[in-house]
N, C-alpha and C. Protein backbone atom coordinates (compact mmCIF):
# COMPACT_ATOMS: atom_id res chain seq x y z
N LEU A 1 82.74 109.81 96.10
CA LEU A 1 83.84 110.72 95.79
C LEU A 1 84.32 111.40 97.07
N SER A 2 85.57 111.79 97.09
CA SER A 2 86.12 112.50 98.24
C SER A 2 85.66 113.96 98.19
N ASN A 3 85.80 114.64 99.32
CA ASN A 3 85.44 116.05 99.37
C ASN A 3 86.17 116.86 98.31
N ILE A 4 87.44 116.55 98.12
CA ILE A 4 88.25 117.30 97.15
C ILE A 4 87.72 117.07 95.74
N ASP A 5 87.45 115.81 95.40
CA ASP A 5 86.94 115.50 94.06
C ASP A 5 85.61 116.20 93.80
N ILE A 6 84.71 116.15 94.79
CA ILE A 6 83.40 116.77 94.63
C ILE A 6 83.55 118.27 94.44
N TYR A 7 84.39 118.89 95.22
CA TYR A 7 84.57 120.33 95.11
C TYR A 7 85.15 120.71 93.75
N GLU A 8 86.15 119.95 93.30
CA GLU A 8 86.77 120.28 92.02
C GLU A 8 85.81 120.11 90.85
N ARG A 9 84.86 119.20 90.99
CA ARG A 9 83.86 119.00 89.94
C ARG A 9 82.76 120.05 90.00
N ALA A 10 82.33 120.40 91.21
CA ALA A 10 81.13 121.22 91.37
C ALA A 10 81.41 122.72 91.45
N SER A 11 82.55 123.11 91.98
CA SER A 11 82.78 124.54 92.20
C SER A 11 82.81 125.37 90.92
N PRO A 12 83.30 124.84 89.77
CA PRO A 12 83.26 125.67 88.56
C PRO A 12 81.84 126.00 88.09
N ALA A 13 80.85 125.23 88.55
CA ALA A 13 79.46 125.48 88.16
C ALA A 13 78.73 126.35 89.17
N THR A 14 79.39 126.72 90.27
CA THR A 14 78.78 127.55 91.30
C THR A 14 79.07 129.01 91.02
N VAL A 15 78.05 129.87 91.12
CA VAL A 15 78.24 131.28 90.77
C VAL A 15 77.83 132.16 91.95
N ASN A 16 78.34 133.39 91.91
CA ASN A 16 77.95 134.42 92.87
C ASN A 16 76.95 135.34 92.18
N ILE A 17 75.86 135.67 92.87
CA ILE A 17 74.82 136.53 92.30
C ILE A 17 74.69 137.77 93.18
N THR A 18 74.78 138.93 92.56
CA THR A 18 74.57 140.19 93.27
C THR A 18 73.31 140.84 92.75
N SER A 19 72.39 141.14 93.63
CA SER A 19 71.15 141.83 93.26
C SER A 19 71.20 143.25 93.79
N THR A 20 70.91 144.20 92.91
CA THR A 20 70.99 145.62 93.26
C THR A 20 69.66 146.30 92.98
N ILE A 21 69.14 147.00 93.96
CA ILE A 21 67.92 147.77 93.78
C ILE A 21 68.21 149.23 94.10
N LEU A 22 67.41 150.13 93.50
CA LEU A 22 67.55 151.57 93.73
C LEU A 22 66.51 152.02 94.75
N GLN A 23 66.98 152.79 95.72
CA GLN A 23 66.09 153.32 96.74
C GLN A 23 66.29 154.83 96.87
N ARG A 24 65.36 155.48 97.55
CA ARG A 24 65.48 156.93 97.78
C ARG A 24 65.61 157.20 99.28
N ASN A 25 66.44 158.19 99.62
CA ASN A 25 66.58 158.58 101.02
C ASN A 25 65.59 159.71 101.34
N TRP A 26 65.74 160.29 102.53
CA TRP A 26 64.82 161.36 102.97
C TRP A 26 64.88 162.58 102.06
N PHE A 27 66.00 162.74 101.36
CA PHE A 27 66.17 163.89 100.47
C PHE A 27 65.83 163.55 99.02
N PHE A 28 65.19 162.38 98.83
CA PHE A 28 64.77 161.90 97.51
C PHE A 28 65.95 161.66 96.58
N GLU A 29 67.12 161.45 97.16
CA GLU A 29 68.28 161.08 96.36
C GLU A 29 68.27 159.56 96.16
N VAL A 30 68.60 159.14 94.95
CA VAL A 30 68.59 157.71 94.62
C VAL A 30 69.94 157.10 94.96
N TYR A 31 69.90 155.95 95.65
CA TYR A 31 71.14 155.24 95.97
C TYR A 31 70.90 153.73 95.82
N PRO A 32 71.94 153.00 95.41
CA PRO A 32 71.79 151.55 95.23
C PRO A 32 72.08 150.78 96.50
N THR A 33 71.35 149.68 96.72
CA THR A 33 71.67 148.74 97.79
C THR A 33 71.80 147.35 97.17
N SER A 34 72.81 146.63 97.61
CA SER A 34 73.11 145.33 97.00
C SER A 34 73.15 144.23 98.05
N GLU A 35 72.75 143.04 97.62
CA GLU A 35 72.87 141.84 98.43
C GLU A 35 73.45 140.72 97.58
N SER A 36 74.11 139.78 98.24
CA SER A 36 74.75 138.68 97.51
C SER A 36 74.08 137.35 97.83
N GLY A 37 74.06 136.49 96.85
CA GLY A 37 73.56 135.13 97.02
C GLY A 37 74.34 134.20 96.12
N SER A 38 73.88 132.98 96.04
CA SER A 38 74.56 131.95 95.26
C SER A 38 73.63 131.38 94.21
N GLY A 39 74.20 130.63 93.31
CA GLY A 39 73.44 129.92 92.29
C GLY A 39 74.35 128.89 91.65
N PHE A 40 73.79 128.12 90.71
CA PHE A 40 74.61 127.12 90.03
C PHE A 40 74.06 126.92 88.61
N LEU A 41 74.97 126.64 87.70
CA LEU A 41 74.61 126.43 86.30
C LEU A 41 73.93 125.08 86.13
N VAL A 42 72.82 125.08 85.40
CA VAL A 42 72.09 123.84 85.15
C VAL A 42 72.32 123.30 83.74
N ASP A 43 72.96 124.10 82.89
CA ASP A 43 73.34 123.63 81.56
C ASP A 43 74.50 124.48 81.06
N GLY A 44 75.05 124.11 79.91
CA GLY A 44 76.20 124.82 79.37
C GLY A 44 75.86 126.09 78.63
N GLU A 45 74.57 126.44 78.58
CA GLU A 45 74.11 127.61 77.83
C GLU A 45 73.90 128.83 78.70
N GLY A 46 74.28 128.75 79.96
CA GLY A 46 74.21 129.93 80.81
C GLY A 46 72.97 130.05 81.65
N ARG A 47 72.16 128.99 81.75
CA ARG A 47 71.00 129.04 82.64
C ARG A 47 71.43 128.66 84.06
N ILE A 48 70.94 129.44 85.03
CA ILE A 48 71.37 129.32 86.42
C ILE A 48 70.16 129.21 87.32
N MET A 49 70.22 128.28 88.26
CA MET A 49 69.16 128.16 89.25
C MET A 49 69.60 128.81 90.56
N THR A 50 68.64 129.44 91.23
CA THR A 50 68.89 130.08 92.50
C THR A 50 67.57 130.16 93.26
N ASN A 51 67.56 130.86 94.37
CA ASN A 51 66.31 131.10 95.10
C ASN A 51 65.58 132.30 94.52
N ALA A 52 64.26 132.26 94.59
CA ALA A 52 63.47 133.40 94.12
C ALA A 52 63.80 134.65 94.93
N HIS A 53 64.04 134.48 96.24
CA HIS A 53 64.31 135.67 97.06
C HIS A 53 65.66 136.29 96.75
N VAL A 54 66.57 135.53 96.12
CA VAL A 54 67.87 136.08 95.73
C VAL A 54 67.71 137.05 94.56
N THR A 55 66.74 136.80 93.69
CA THR A 55 66.56 137.65 92.51
C THR A 55 65.99 139.01 92.87
N GLY A 56 65.37 139.14 94.03
CA GLY A 56 64.96 140.45 94.52
C GLY A 56 63.93 141.17 93.70
N GLY A 57 62.98 140.45 93.10
CA GLY A 57 61.93 141.12 92.34
C GLY A 57 62.46 141.78 91.09
N ASN A 58 62.47 143.11 91.06
CA ASN A 58 62.92 143.87 89.89
C ASN A 58 64.37 144.31 90.01
N ALA A 59 65.14 143.64 90.84
CA ALA A 59 66.54 144.02 91.04
C ALA A 59 67.38 143.76 89.79
N LYS A 60 68.44 144.53 89.66
CA LYS A 60 69.44 144.27 88.63
C LYS A 60 70.32 143.12 89.11
N LEU A 61 70.47 142.09 88.29
CA LEU A 61 71.22 140.90 88.70
C LEU A 61 72.55 140.83 87.94
N GLU A 62 73.63 140.59 88.67
CA GLU A 62 74.94 140.39 88.08
C GLU A 62 75.53 139.09 88.60
N VAL A 63 76.08 138.31 87.70
CA VAL A 63 76.62 136.99 88.03
C VAL A 63 78.13 136.99 87.82
N THR A 64 78.84 136.43 88.80
CA THR A 64 80.28 136.25 88.70
C THR A 64 80.58 134.76 88.61
N LEU A 65 81.31 134.37 87.57
CA LEU A 65 81.69 132.97 87.37
C LEU A 65 83.08 132.73 87.96
N PRO A 66 83.32 131.54 88.53
CA PRO A 66 84.63 131.25 89.11
C PRO A 66 85.77 131.40 88.11
N ALA A 67 85.52 131.04 86.86
CA ALA A 67 86.58 131.09 85.85
C ALA A 67 86.97 132.51 85.47
N ASP A 68 86.06 133.46 85.72
CA ASP A 68 86.30 134.84 85.30
C ASP A 68 87.00 135.68 86.35
N GLY A 69 86.93 135.29 87.60
CA GLY A 69 87.47 136.10 88.67
C GLY A 69 86.48 137.15 89.14
N GLU A 70 86.87 137.89 90.17
CA GLU A 70 85.95 138.82 90.82
C GLU A 70 85.68 140.08 90.02
N ASN A 71 86.53 140.42 89.05
CA ASN A 71 86.42 141.70 88.36
C ASN A 71 85.57 141.64 87.10
N ILE A 72 85.05 140.47 86.75
CA ILE A 72 84.21 140.32 85.56
C ILE A 72 82.86 139.81 85.99
N SER A 73 81.80 140.49 85.57
CA SER A 73 80.45 140.06 85.90
C SER A 73 79.59 140.04 84.65
N HIS A 74 78.52 139.27 84.70
CA HIS A 74 77.60 139.11 83.58
C HIS A 74 76.20 139.52 84.05
N GLU A 75 75.57 140.39 83.30
CA GLU A 75 74.20 140.77 83.64
C GLU A 75 73.27 139.61 83.33
N ALA A 76 72.34 139.35 84.23
CA ALA A 76 71.44 138.19 84.08
C ALA A 76 70.00 138.67 83.98
N LYS A 77 69.20 137.91 83.26
CA LYS A 77 67.77 138.17 83.18
C LYS A 77 67.02 136.99 83.80
N VAL A 78 65.86 137.26 84.36
CA VAL A 78 65.05 136.23 84.99
C VAL A 78 64.21 135.53 83.93
N LEU A 79 64.31 134.19 83.89
CA LEU A 79 63.52 133.40 82.94
C LEU A 79 62.23 132.89 83.56
N ALA A 80 62.29 132.43 84.79
CA ALA A 80 61.10 131.86 85.44
C ALA A 80 61.26 131.94 86.94
N VAL A 81 60.13 132.06 87.64
CA VAL A 81 60.13 132.14 89.09
C VAL A 81 59.03 131.24 89.64
N ASP A 82 59.39 130.44 90.65
CA ASP A 82 58.44 129.61 91.38
C ASP A 82 58.44 130.12 92.82
N GLU A 83 57.56 131.08 93.10
CA GLU A 83 57.52 131.68 94.43
C GLU A 83 57.13 130.66 95.50
N LEU A 84 56.27 129.71 95.14
CA LEU A 84 55.79 128.74 96.11
C LEU A 84 56.92 127.92 96.70
N ASN A 85 57.92 127.59 95.87
CA ASN A 85 59.06 126.79 96.33
C ASN A 85 60.35 127.60 96.43
N ASP A 86 60.23 128.93 96.29
CA ASP A 86 61.37 129.84 96.41
C ASP A 86 62.50 129.47 95.45
N LEU A 87 62.15 129.22 94.20
CA LEU A 87 63.14 128.89 93.18
C LEU A 87 63.01 129.85 92.01
N ALA A 88 64.14 130.08 91.33
CA ALA A 88 64.13 130.94 90.15
C ALA A 88 65.18 130.43 89.17
N LEU A 89 64.92 130.72 87.89
CA LEU A 89 65.85 130.38 86.82
C LEU A 89 66.24 131.68 86.13
N ILE A 90 67.54 131.94 86.05
CA ILE A 90 68.03 133.15 85.40
C ILE A 90 68.99 132.76 84.28
N GLN A 91 69.34 133.72 83.42
CA GLN A 91 70.15 133.42 82.23
C GLN A 91 71.22 134.48 82.06
N ILE A 92 72.43 134.04 81.71
CA ILE A 92 73.47 134.96 81.28
C ILE A 92 73.87 134.59 79.86
N ASP A 93 74.39 135.56 79.12
CA ASP A 93 74.89 135.30 77.77
C ASP A 93 76.30 134.76 77.86
N THR A 94 76.58 133.74 77.07
CA THR A 94 77.91 133.13 77.09
C THR A 94 78.32 132.76 75.68
N ASP A 95 79.63 132.81 75.44
CA ASP A 95 80.16 132.49 74.11
C ASP A 95 80.47 131.01 73.94
N GLY A 96 80.55 130.28 75.02
CA GLY A 96 80.92 128.87 74.92
C GLY A 96 80.23 128.03 75.96
N ASP A 97 80.52 126.74 75.95
CA ASP A 97 79.93 125.83 76.92
C ASP A 97 80.48 126.10 78.31
N LEU A 98 79.59 126.11 79.27
CA LEU A 98 79.97 126.33 80.66
C LEU A 98 79.80 125.04 81.46
N PRO A 99 80.60 124.84 82.50
CA PRO A 99 80.42 123.65 83.34
C PRO A 99 79.11 123.76 84.11
N PHE A 100 78.41 122.66 84.26
CA PHE A 100 77.13 122.69 84.98
C PHE A 100 77.05 121.51 85.92
N LEU A 101 76.11 121.61 86.86
CA LEU A 101 75.96 120.61 87.91
C LEU A 101 74.93 119.57 87.50
N PRO A 102 75.27 118.28 87.54
CA PRO A 102 74.29 117.24 87.19
C PRO A 102 73.20 117.11 88.25
N LEU A 103 72.00 116.79 87.81
CA LEU A 103 70.86 116.65 88.71
C LEU A 103 70.88 115.27 89.36
N GLY A 104 70.75 115.24 90.67
CA GLY A 104 70.64 113.98 91.39
C GLY A 104 69.24 113.79 91.93
N SER A 105 68.98 112.63 92.50
CA SER A 105 67.67 112.33 93.06
C SER A 105 67.61 112.73 94.53
N SER A 106 66.51 113.41 94.90
CA SER A 106 66.29 113.73 96.31
C SER A 106 65.26 112.80 96.93
N ASP A 107 64.72 111.88 96.15
CA ASP A 107 63.66 110.99 96.65
C ASP A 107 64.19 109.92 97.59
N ASP A 108 65.47 109.56 97.44
CA ASP A 108 66.02 108.47 98.24
C ASP A 108 67.03 108.95 99.28
N LEU A 109 66.97 110.23 99.64
CA LEU A 109 67.89 110.75 100.66
C LEU A 109 67.58 110.13 102.02
N LYS A 110 68.62 109.83 102.76
CA LYS A 110 68.48 109.20 104.06
C LYS A 110 69.09 110.08 105.15
N VAL A 111 68.47 110.09 106.32
CA VAL A 111 69.04 110.81 107.46
C VAL A 111 70.39 110.18 107.80
N GLY A 112 71.38 111.00 107.96
CA GLY A 112 72.74 110.53 108.21
C GLY A 112 73.61 110.53 106.98
N GLN A 113 73.00 110.70 105.80
CA GLN A 113 73.76 110.70 104.55
C GLN A 113 74.62 111.96 104.46
N LYS A 114 75.83 111.80 103.98
CA LYS A 114 76.76 112.92 103.86
C LYS A 114 76.35 113.83 102.70
N VAL A 115 76.42 115.15 102.92
CA VAL A 115 76.16 116.14 101.89
C VAL A 115 77.17 117.26 102.01
N LEU A 116 77.30 118.03 100.92
CA LEU A 116 78.23 119.16 100.89
C LEU A 116 77.50 120.37 100.33
N ALA A 117 77.83 121.54 100.84
CA ALA A 117 77.25 122.78 100.35
C ALA A 117 78.36 123.67 99.78
N ILE A 118 78.09 124.23 98.60
CA ILE A 118 79.03 125.17 98.00
C ILE A 118 78.28 126.46 97.72
N GLY A 119 78.86 127.58 98.14
CA GLY A 119 78.20 128.86 97.93
C GLY A 119 79.11 130.01 98.29
N ASN A 120 78.48 131.15 98.56
CA ASN A 120 79.23 132.38 98.81
C ASN A 120 78.78 133.05 100.11
N PRO A 121 78.95 132.36 101.25
CA PRO A 121 78.50 132.94 102.52
C PRO A 121 79.24 134.25 102.83
N PHE A 122 78.44 135.29 103.15
CA PHE A 122 78.99 136.60 103.47
C PHE A 122 79.91 137.13 102.37
N GLY A 123 79.70 136.66 101.13
CA GLY A 123 80.50 137.13 100.00
C GLY A 123 81.80 136.39 99.78
N PHE A 124 82.09 135.38 100.59
CA PHE A 124 83.31 134.59 100.40
C PHE A 124 83.04 133.52 99.35
N GLU A 125 83.45 133.81 98.12
CA GLU A 125 83.07 132.97 96.99
C GLU A 125 83.70 131.58 97.06
N GLY A 126 82.95 130.59 96.56
CA GLY A 126 83.46 129.24 96.42
C GLY A 126 83.75 128.53 97.72
N THR A 127 82.94 128.80 98.75
CA THR A 127 83.17 128.18 100.06
C THR A 127 82.50 126.81 100.14
N LEU A 128 83.24 125.83 100.62
CA LEU A 128 82.74 124.47 100.79
C LEU A 128 82.50 124.19 102.27
N THR A 129 81.33 123.64 102.60
CA THR A 129 81.06 123.13 103.94
C THR A 129 80.48 121.73 103.81
N THR A 130 80.65 120.92 104.84
CA THR A 130 80.18 119.54 104.79
C THR A 130 79.31 119.23 106.00
N GLY A 131 78.47 118.22 105.84
CA GLY A 131 77.62 117.79 106.94
C GLY A 131 76.83 116.56 106.54
N ILE A 132 75.68 116.39 107.18
CA ILE A 132 74.83 115.24 106.89
C ILE A 132 73.39 115.72 106.71
N ILE A 133 72.56 114.84 106.19
CA ILE A 133 71.13 115.07 106.17
C ILE A 133 70.62 114.86 107.60
N SER A 134 70.04 115.91 108.18
CA SER A 134 69.54 115.83 109.55
C SER A 134 68.10 115.35 109.60
N SER A 135 67.33 115.68 108.56
CA SER A 135 65.94 115.24 108.45
C SER A 135 65.46 115.53 107.04
N VAL A 136 64.36 114.91 106.67
CA VAL A 136 63.74 115.17 105.37
C VAL A 136 62.25 115.42 105.58
N GLY A 137 61.62 116.03 104.59
CA GLY A 137 60.18 116.27 104.67
C GLY A 137 59.77 117.34 105.64
N ARG A 138 60.67 118.28 105.95
CA ARG A 138 60.35 119.35 106.88
C ARG A 138 59.47 120.41 106.20
N SER A 139 58.62 121.07 106.98
CA SER A 139 57.87 122.24 106.53
C SER A 139 58.34 123.43 107.35
N ILE A 140 58.69 124.52 106.68
CA ILE A 140 59.15 125.72 107.39
C ILE A 140 58.41 126.92 106.83
N ARG A 141 58.24 127.93 107.68
CA ARG A 141 57.59 129.16 107.25
C ARG A 141 58.66 130.15 106.82
N ALA A 142 58.57 130.57 105.56
CA ALA A 142 59.51 131.54 105.03
C ALA A 142 59.00 132.95 105.36
N ASP A 143 59.63 133.97 104.77
CA ASP A 143 59.20 135.33 104.99
C ASP A 143 57.74 135.49 104.56
N GLY A 144 56.97 136.23 105.32
CA GLY A 144 55.56 136.39 105.00
C GLY A 144 54.78 135.16 105.40
N GLU A 145 53.82 134.78 104.56
CA GLU A 145 52.92 133.68 104.88
C GLU A 145 53.29 132.39 104.14
N ASN A 146 54.30 132.44 103.28
CA ASN A 146 54.63 131.28 102.46
C ASN A 146 55.25 130.17 103.30
N VAL A 147 54.72 128.95 103.15
CA VAL A 147 55.26 127.78 103.83
C VAL A 147 55.95 126.90 102.80
N LEU A 148 57.22 126.60 103.04
CA LEU A 148 57.99 125.73 102.15
C LEU A 148 57.85 124.29 102.64
N GLU A 149 57.39 123.43 101.75
CA GLU A 149 57.11 122.04 102.10
C GLU A 149 58.24 121.11 101.66
N ASP A 150 58.31 119.94 102.32
CA ASP A 150 59.19 118.85 101.91
C ASP A 150 60.66 119.26 101.88
N MET A 151 61.07 120.11 102.81
CA MET A 151 62.43 120.61 102.81
C MET A 151 63.41 119.59 103.39
N ILE A 152 64.66 119.69 102.94
CA ILE A 152 65.76 118.90 103.48
C ILE A 152 66.42 119.70 104.60
N GLN A 153 66.58 119.08 105.77
CA GLN A 153 67.29 119.72 106.87
C GLN A 153 68.71 119.16 106.91
N THR A 154 69.68 120.05 107.08
CA THR A 154 71.08 119.64 107.10
C THR A 154 71.86 120.41 108.15
N ASP A 155 72.93 119.79 108.66
CA ASP A 155 73.80 120.51 109.58
C ASP A 155 75.04 121.05 108.87
N ALA A 156 75.12 120.91 107.55
CA ALA A 156 76.20 121.57 106.80
C ALA A 156 76.05 123.08 106.99
N ALA A 157 77.13 123.76 107.29
CA ALA A 157 77.06 125.19 107.62
C ALA A 157 76.52 125.99 106.45
N ILE A 158 75.37 126.66 106.68
CA ILE A 158 74.74 127.52 105.69
C ILE A 158 74.54 128.88 106.34
N ASN A 159 75.03 129.92 105.69
CA ASN A 159 74.98 131.27 106.23
C ASN A 159 74.41 132.22 105.19
N PRO A 160 74.09 133.47 105.56
CA PRO A 160 73.66 134.45 104.56
C PRO A 160 74.65 134.54 103.41
N GLY A 161 74.14 134.44 102.19
CA GLY A 161 74.99 134.39 101.00
C GLY A 161 75.02 133.00 100.40
N ASN A 162 74.71 131.97 101.20
CA ASN A 162 74.60 130.59 100.69
C ASN A 162 73.29 130.37 99.93
N SER A 163 72.30 131.24 100.13
CA SER A 163 71.00 131.04 99.51
C SER A 163 71.12 130.87 98.00
N GLY A 164 70.48 129.83 97.48
CA GLY A 164 70.51 129.56 96.06
C GLY A 164 71.63 128.65 95.62
N GLY A 165 72.57 128.35 96.53
CA GLY A 165 73.67 127.46 96.19
C GLY A 165 73.25 126.00 96.26
N ALA A 166 74.16 125.13 95.86
CA ALA A 166 73.85 123.71 95.73
C ALA A 166 74.19 122.93 96.98
N LEU A 167 73.28 122.03 97.35
CA LEU A 167 73.55 120.98 98.32
C LEU A 167 73.81 119.72 97.52
N ILE A 168 74.97 119.12 97.71
CA ILE A 168 75.47 118.10 96.79
C ILE A 168 75.64 116.77 97.51
N ASN A 169 75.29 115.67 96.82
CA ASN A 169 75.48 114.35 97.39
C ASN A 169 76.89 113.85 97.12
N THR A 170 77.22 112.65 97.59
CA THR A 170 78.59 112.15 97.48
C THR A 170 78.93 111.66 96.08
N ARG A 171 77.96 111.71 95.17
CA ARG A 171 78.25 111.42 93.76
C ARG A 171 78.52 112.71 92.98
N GLY A 172 78.53 113.83 93.68
CA GLY A 172 78.77 115.11 93.02
C GLY A 172 77.56 115.64 92.28
N GLU A 173 76.35 115.20 92.68
CA GLU A 173 75.11 115.60 92.01
C GLU A 173 74.30 116.52 92.91
N LEU A 174 73.41 117.28 92.29
CA LEU A 174 72.54 118.17 93.04
C LEU A 174 71.53 117.38 93.85
N ALA A 175 71.52 117.59 95.17
CA ALA A 175 70.53 116.98 96.05
C ALA A 175 69.49 118.00 96.49
N GLY A 176 69.88 119.27 96.58
CA GLY A 176 68.96 120.30 97.00
C GLY A 176 69.51 121.68 96.72
N ILE A 177 68.66 122.69 96.93
CA ILE A 177 69.03 124.09 96.74
C ILE A 177 68.96 124.78 98.10
N ASN A 178 70.09 125.20 98.63
CA ASN A 178 70.16 125.81 99.95
C ASN A 178 69.30 127.07 100.00
N THR A 179 68.43 127.14 101.01
CA THR A 179 67.40 128.18 101.00
C THR A 179 67.31 128.98 102.29
N ALA A 180 67.43 128.35 103.44
CA ALA A 180 67.15 129.05 104.69
C ALA A 180 67.99 128.48 105.82
N ILE A 181 68.16 129.31 106.85
CA ILE A 181 68.80 128.88 108.09
C ILE A 181 67.82 129.15 109.23
N PHE A 182 67.97 128.40 110.29
CA PHE A 182 67.17 128.62 111.50
C PHE A 182 68.11 129.06 112.59
N SER A 183 68.03 130.35 112.93
CA SER A 183 68.90 130.87 113.98
C SER A 183 68.31 132.16 114.51
N GLN A 184 68.20 132.26 115.81
CA GLN A 184 67.68 133.47 116.42
C GLN A 184 68.66 134.63 116.33
N SER A 185 69.93 134.33 116.07
CA SER A 185 70.94 135.38 115.97
C SER A 185 71.32 135.69 114.54
N GLY A 186 70.72 134.97 113.55
CA GLY A 186 70.99 135.26 112.15
C GLY A 186 72.20 134.54 111.59
N GLY A 187 72.88 133.70 112.36
CA GLY A 187 74.03 132.96 111.88
C GLY A 187 73.77 131.48 111.90
N CYS A 188 74.75 130.72 111.43
CA CYS A 188 74.58 129.27 111.35
C CYS A 188 74.59 128.64 112.73
N ARG A 189 73.61 127.78 113.00
CA ARG A 189 73.57 127.03 114.25
C ARG A 189 73.34 125.54 113.97
N GLY A 190 73.79 125.09 112.80
CA GLY A 190 73.68 123.68 112.49
C GLY A 190 72.31 123.24 112.02
N ILE A 191 71.42 124.20 111.71
CA ILE A 191 70.11 123.86 111.19
C ILE A 191 69.88 124.69 109.93
N GLY A 192 70.10 124.05 108.79
CA GLY A 192 69.86 124.69 107.50
C GLY A 192 68.85 123.90 106.71
N PHE A 193 68.26 124.55 105.72
CA PHE A 193 67.23 123.90 104.93
C PHE A 193 67.48 124.10 103.45
N ALA A 194 67.13 123.07 102.67
CA ALA A 194 67.32 123.11 101.23
C ALA A 194 66.08 122.58 100.53
N VAL A 195 65.73 123.20 99.41
CA VAL A 195 64.64 122.71 98.57
C VAL A 195 65.12 121.43 97.88
N PRO A 196 64.35 120.35 97.89
CA PRO A 196 64.79 119.10 97.27
C PRO A 196 64.96 119.24 95.76
N SER A 197 65.93 118.51 95.23
CA SER A 197 66.29 118.65 93.81
C SER A 197 65.18 118.21 92.86
N HIS A 198 64.23 117.39 93.34
CA HIS A 198 63.20 116.93 92.40
C HIS A 198 62.27 118.06 91.98
N LEU A 199 62.34 119.21 92.66
CA LEU A 199 61.53 120.36 92.26
C LEU A 199 62.23 121.21 91.20
N ALA A 200 63.53 121.01 91.01
CA ALA A 200 64.29 121.83 90.07
C ALA A 200 63.78 121.73 88.62
N PRO A 201 63.49 120.54 88.08
CA PRO A 201 63.02 120.47 86.70
C PRO A 201 61.73 121.24 86.46
N ARG A 202 60.89 121.39 87.48
CA ARG A 202 59.65 122.16 87.30
C ARG A 202 59.95 123.59 86.96
N VAL A 203 60.98 124.16 87.58
CA VAL A 203 61.33 125.56 87.33
C VAL A 203 61.94 125.70 85.93
N VAL A 204 62.76 124.75 85.54
CA VAL A 204 63.37 124.80 84.22
C VAL A 204 62.31 124.76 83.13
N ASN A 205 61.21 124.06 83.38
CA ASN A 205 60.16 123.90 82.37
C ASN A 205 59.03 124.93 82.49
N LEU A 206 59.14 125.85 83.46
CA LEU A 206 58.12 126.90 83.57
C LEU A 206 58.13 127.79 82.35
N SER A 207 56.98 128.35 82.03
CA SER A 207 56.91 129.29 80.91
C SER A 207 57.72 130.53 81.23
N PRO A 208 58.47 131.07 80.27
CA PRO A 208 59.26 132.28 80.52
C PRO A 208 58.37 133.43 80.95
N ILE A 209 58.91 134.32 81.80
CA ILE A 209 58.14 135.48 82.25
C ILE A 209 58.60 136.73 81.52
């Protein structure tokens, strides 16, 4: 499929996720802090996959759907979390069928294969970037002591806010879940990492929390 076809198929299933936590200042006044990430619908019933770090523990989660525009949000609840692979499944209530992203195979990915990333870098919703698979089977150290195994490395531009969004193959299917960037300055330098799609069904089948 062409870039345009892939985007038109996949972007309606890509969502923006805002996580808000309450903190106290030196005067013990409570104030909210928010961060944005990405996610994508895995079925028409409102279940969404994202990164575990996007859900922010006990944060309040709000999801914005492309079809609704920026002024409408849906409160989401966490269904399951896989901290080891930095994946989470959340749910929003919906009145009808929603567009979702089909699952593709990550077992046969090849270095040099074209991929596309859709997400919300720096809050710019529905952003498309393209690139190739730079390597497969990478191990990277995430925040703390957790090591993420079997990661996909890509040069598709991934920036803060892309976390939890979809890495898509040329058939318009999920190849991976964008998770991390490698940059000493905090911005994209052509080295991004995604959790392979074959781990996604494990999260969907986890017992609810």
